[in-house]
Amino acid sequence: AMKNRPDRSYVLEKAPYPVCIIAGRDDGAVPLENTISFSFLPGTSQILLLQDTAHMAMFENKHVSQVHLYAYFESIYQSKN
């Protein structure tokens, strides 16, 4: 399905909000180089690359993803207050 999707990188480029990308280093659908390059498109972004994890990173490695997201949201909240 990923191969047939139109390019929507403009969504990341124009994002007026911080973006968090959680990805698996062993993703067979999206090459690691693409994931890393996508992380530079938004004005503000964070990337979490999970070891021994594939395409469904946030489900395959729930605990690490949850901890990271909590800290990410907390940092956004702190920067607004």
JSON list of C-alpha atoms in Angstrom, two decimals:
[
{"chain": "A", "resi": 1, "resn": "ALA", "atom": "CA", "xyz": [0.00, 0.00, 0.00]},
{"chain": "A", "resi": 2, "resn": "MET", "atom": "CA", "xyz": [2.87, 2.41, 0.77]},
{"chain": "A", "resi": 3, "resn": "LYS", "atom": "CA", "xyz": [4.27, 2.02, -2.75]},
{"chain": "A", "resi": 4, "resn": "ASN", "atom": "CA", "xyz": [1.03, 3.17, -4.35]},
{"chain": "A", "resi": 5, "resn": "ARG", "atom": "CA", "xyz": [0.42, 6.23, -2.18]},
{"chain": "A", "resi": 6, "resn": "PRO", "atom": "CA", "xyz": [0.81, 9.69, -3.67]},
{"chain": "A", "resi": 7, "resn": "ASP", "atom": "CA", "xyz": [3.52, 11.93, -2.26]},
{"chain": "A", "resi": 8, "resn": "ARG", "atom": "CA", "xyz": [2.12, 13.87, 0.68]},
{"chain": "A", "resi": 9, "resn": "SER", "atom": "CA", "xyz": [5.39, 15.18, 2.08]},
{"chain": "A", "resi": 10, "resn": "TYR", "atom": "CA", "xyz": [3.96, 18.68, 1.73]},
{"chain": "A", "resi": 11, "resn": "VAL", "atom": "CA", "xyz": [1.82, 17.91, 4.80]},
{"chain": "A", "resi": 12, "resn": "LEU", "atom": "CA", "xyz": [5.01, 17.61, 6.86]},
{"chain": "A", "resi": 13, "resn": "GLU", "atom": "CA", "xyz": [6.63, 20.61, 5.18]},
{"chain": "A", "resi": 14, "resn": "LYS", "atom": "CA", "xyz": [3.68, 22.87, 5.99]},
{"chain": "A", "resi": 15, "resn": "ALA", "atom": "CA", "xyz": [2.87, 21.50, 9.46]},
{"chain": "A", "resi": 16, "resn": "PRO", "atom": "CA", "xyz": [2.36, 24.52, 11.76]},
{"chain": "A", "resi": 17, "resn": "TYR", "atom": "CA", "xyz": [2.75, 22.25, 14.79]},
{"chain": "A", "resi": 18, "resn": "PRO", "atom": "CA", "xyz": [5.53, 20.01, 16.15]},
{"chain": "A", "resi": 19, "resn": "VAL", "atom": "CA", "xyz": [5.71, 16.55, 14.57]},
{"chain": "A", "resi": 20, "resn": "CYS", "atom": "CA", "xyz": [6.79, 13.32, 16.25]},
{"chain": "A", "resi": 21, "resn": "ILE", "atom": "CA", "xyz": [7.90, 10.43, 14.04]},
{"chain": "A", "resi": 22, "resn": "ILE", "atom": "CA", "xyz": [8.13, 6.96, 15.56]},
{"chain": "A", "resi": 23, "resn": "ALA", "atom": "CA", "xyz": [9.64, 4.40, 13.22]},
{"chain": "A", "resi": 24, "resn": "GLY", "atom": "CA", "xyz": [11.25, 1.00, 13.25]},
{"chain": "A", "resi": 25, "resn": "ARG", "atom": "CA", "xyz": [14.79, 0.60, 12.00]},
{"chain": "A", "resi": 26, "resn": "ASP", "atom": "CA", "xyz": [13.79, -2.67, 10.32]},
{"chain": "A", "resi": 27, "resn": "ASP", "atom": "CA", "xyz": [10.80, -1.26, 8.42]},
{"chain": "A", "resi": 28, "resn": "GLY", "atom": "CA", "xyz": [10.52, -3.06, 5.10]},
{"chain": "A", "resi": 29, "resn": "ALA", "atom": "CA", "xyz": [7.86, -0.68, 3.73]},
{"chain": "A", "resi": 30, "resn": "VAL", "atom": "CA", "xyz": [9.64, 2.65, 4.27]},
{"chain": "A", "resi": 31, "resn": "PRO", "atom": "CA", "xyz": [13.43, 2.76, 3.93]},
{"chain": "A", "resi": 32, "resn": "LEU", "atom": "CA", "xyz": [15.25, 4.21, 6.94]},
{"chain": "A", "resi": 33, "resn": "GLU", "atom": "CA", "xyz": [16.80, 6.93, 4.76]},
{"chain": "A", "resi": 34, "resn": "ASN", "atom": "CA", "xyz": [13.31, 8.13, 3.76]},
{"chain": "A", "resi": 35, "resn": "THR", "atom": "CA", "xyz": [12.11, 8.18, 7.36]},
{"chain": "A", "resi": 36, "resn": "ILE", "atom": "CA", "xyz": [15.11, 10.23, 8.43]},
{"chain": "A", "resi": 37, "resn": "SER", "atom": "CA", "xyz": [14.70, 12.67, 5.54]},
{"chain": "A", "resi": 38, "resn": "PHE", "atom": "CA", "xyz": [10.97, 13.07, 6.38]},
{"chain": "A", "resi": 39, "resn": "SER", "atom": "CA", "xyz": [11.96, 14.12, 9.90]},
{"chain": "A", "resi": 40, "resn": "PHE", "atom": "CA", "xyz": [13.66, 17.23, 8.47]},
{"chain": "A", "resi": 41, "resn": "LEU", "atom": "CA", "xyz": [10.58, 18.45, 6.57]},
{"chain": "A", "resi": 42, "resn": "PRO", "atom": "CA", "xyz": [8.58, 19.98, 9.45]},
{"chain": "A", "resi": 43, "resn": "GLY", "atom": "CA", "xyz": [9.77, 23.16, 11.14]},
{"chain": "A", "resi": 44, "resn": "THR", "atom": "CA", "xyz": [9.87, 21.34, 14.48]},
{"chain": "A", "resi": 45, "resn": "SER", "atom": "CA", "xyz": [10.17, 17.58, 14.76]},
{"chain": "A", "resi": 46, "resn": "GLN", "atom": "CA", "xyz": [11.47, 14.71, 16.83]},
{"chain": "A", "resi": 47, "resn": "ILE", "atom": "CA", "xyz": [12.25, 11.24, 15.61]},
{"chain": "A", "resi": 48, "resn": "LEU", "atom": "CA", "xyz": [12.39, 8.00, 17.57]},
{"chain": "A", "resi": 49, "resn": "LEU", "atom": "CA", "xyz": [13.99, 5.08, 15.70]},
{"chain": "A", "resi": 50, "resn": "LEU", "atom": "CA", "xyz": [13.33, 1.78, 17.44]},
{"chain": "A", "resi": 51, "resn": "GLN", "atom": "CA", "xyz": [15.76, -1.15, 17.23]},
{"chain": "A", "resi": 52, "resn": "ASP", "atom": "CA", "xyz": [14.46, -4.59, 16.25]},
{"chain": "A", "resi": 53, "resn": "THR", "atom": "CA", "xyz": [11.19, -3.02, 15.13]},
{"chain": "A", "resi": 54, "resn": "ALA", "atom": "CA", "xyz": [9.52, -2.93, 11.72]},
{"chain": "A", "resi": 55, "resn": "HIS", "atom": "CA", "xyz": [6.64, -0.98, 10.11]},
{"chain": "A", "resi": 56, "resn": "MET", "atom": "CA", "xyz": [4.20, -0.88, 13.05]},
{"chain": "A", "resi": 57, "resn": "ALA", "atom": "CA", "xyz": [6.76, 0.53, 15.47]},
{"chain": "A", "resi": 58, "resn": "MET", "atom": "CA", "xyz": [4.41, 2.09, 18.01]},
{"chain": "A", "resi": 59, "resn": "PHE", "atom": "CA", "xyz": [2.50, -1.19, 18.34]},
{"chain": "A", "resi": 60, "resn": "GLU", "atom": "CA", "xyz": [5.53, -3.47, 18.21]},
{"chain": "A", "resi": 61, "resn": "ASN", "atom": "CA", "xyz": [7.32, -1.53, 20.92]},
{"chain": "A", "resi": 62, "resn": "LYS", "atom": "CA", "xyz": [4.46, -0.03, 22.91]},
{"chain": "A", "resi": 63, "resn": "HIS", "atom": "CA", "xyz": [6.22, 0.78, 26.16]},
{"chain": "A", "resi": 64, "resn": "VAL", "atom": "CA", "xyz": [9.13, 2.70, 24.64]},
{"chain": "A", "resi": 65, "resn": "SER", "atom": "CA", "xyz": [6.73, 4.52, 22.31]},
{"chain": "A", "resi": 66, "resn": "GLN", "atom": "CA", "xyz": [4.43, 5.49, 25.17]},
{"chain": "A", "resi": 67, "resn": "VAL", "atom": "CA", "xyz": [7.29, 6.76, 27.32]},
{"chain": "A", "resi": 68, "resn": "HIS", "atom": "CA", "xyz": [8.66, 8.79, 24.41]},
{"chain": "A", "resi": 69, "resn": "LEU", "atom": "CA", "xyz": [5.25, 10.24, 23.51]},
{"chain": "A", "resi": 70, "resn": "TYR", "atom": "CA", "xyz": [4.59, 11.21, 27.11]},
{"chain": "A", "resi": 71, "resn": "ALA", "atom": "CA", "xyz": [7.91, 13.06, 27.29]},
{"chain": "A", "resi": 72, "resn": "TYR", "atom": "CA", "xyz": [7.29, 14.60, 23.86]},
{"chain": "A", "resi": 73, "resn": "PHE", "atom": "CA", "xyz": [3.84, 15.92, 24.83]},
{"chain": "A", "resi": 74, "resn": "GLU", "atom": "CA", "xyz": [5.19, 17.14, 28.15]},
{"chain": "A", "resi": 75, "resn": "SER", "atom": "CA", "xyz": [7.94, 19.10, 26.38]},
{"chain": "A", "resi": 76, "resn": "ILE", "atom": "CA", "xyz": [5.37, 20.71, 24.07]},
{"chain": "A", "resi": 77, "resn": "TYR", "atom": "CA", "xyz": [3.17, 21.59, 27.02]},
{"chain": "A", "resi": 78, "resn": "GLN", "atom": "CA", "xyz": [6.12, 23.07, 28.93]},
{"chain": "A", "resi": 79, "resn": "SER", "atom": "CA", "xyz": [7.17, 25.17, 25.95]},
{"chain": "A", "resi": 80, "resn": "LYS", "atom": "CA", "xyz": [3.66, 26.66, 25.72]},
{"chain": "A", "resi": 81, "resn": "ASN", "atom": "CA", "xyz": [3.47, 27.62, 29.42]}
]
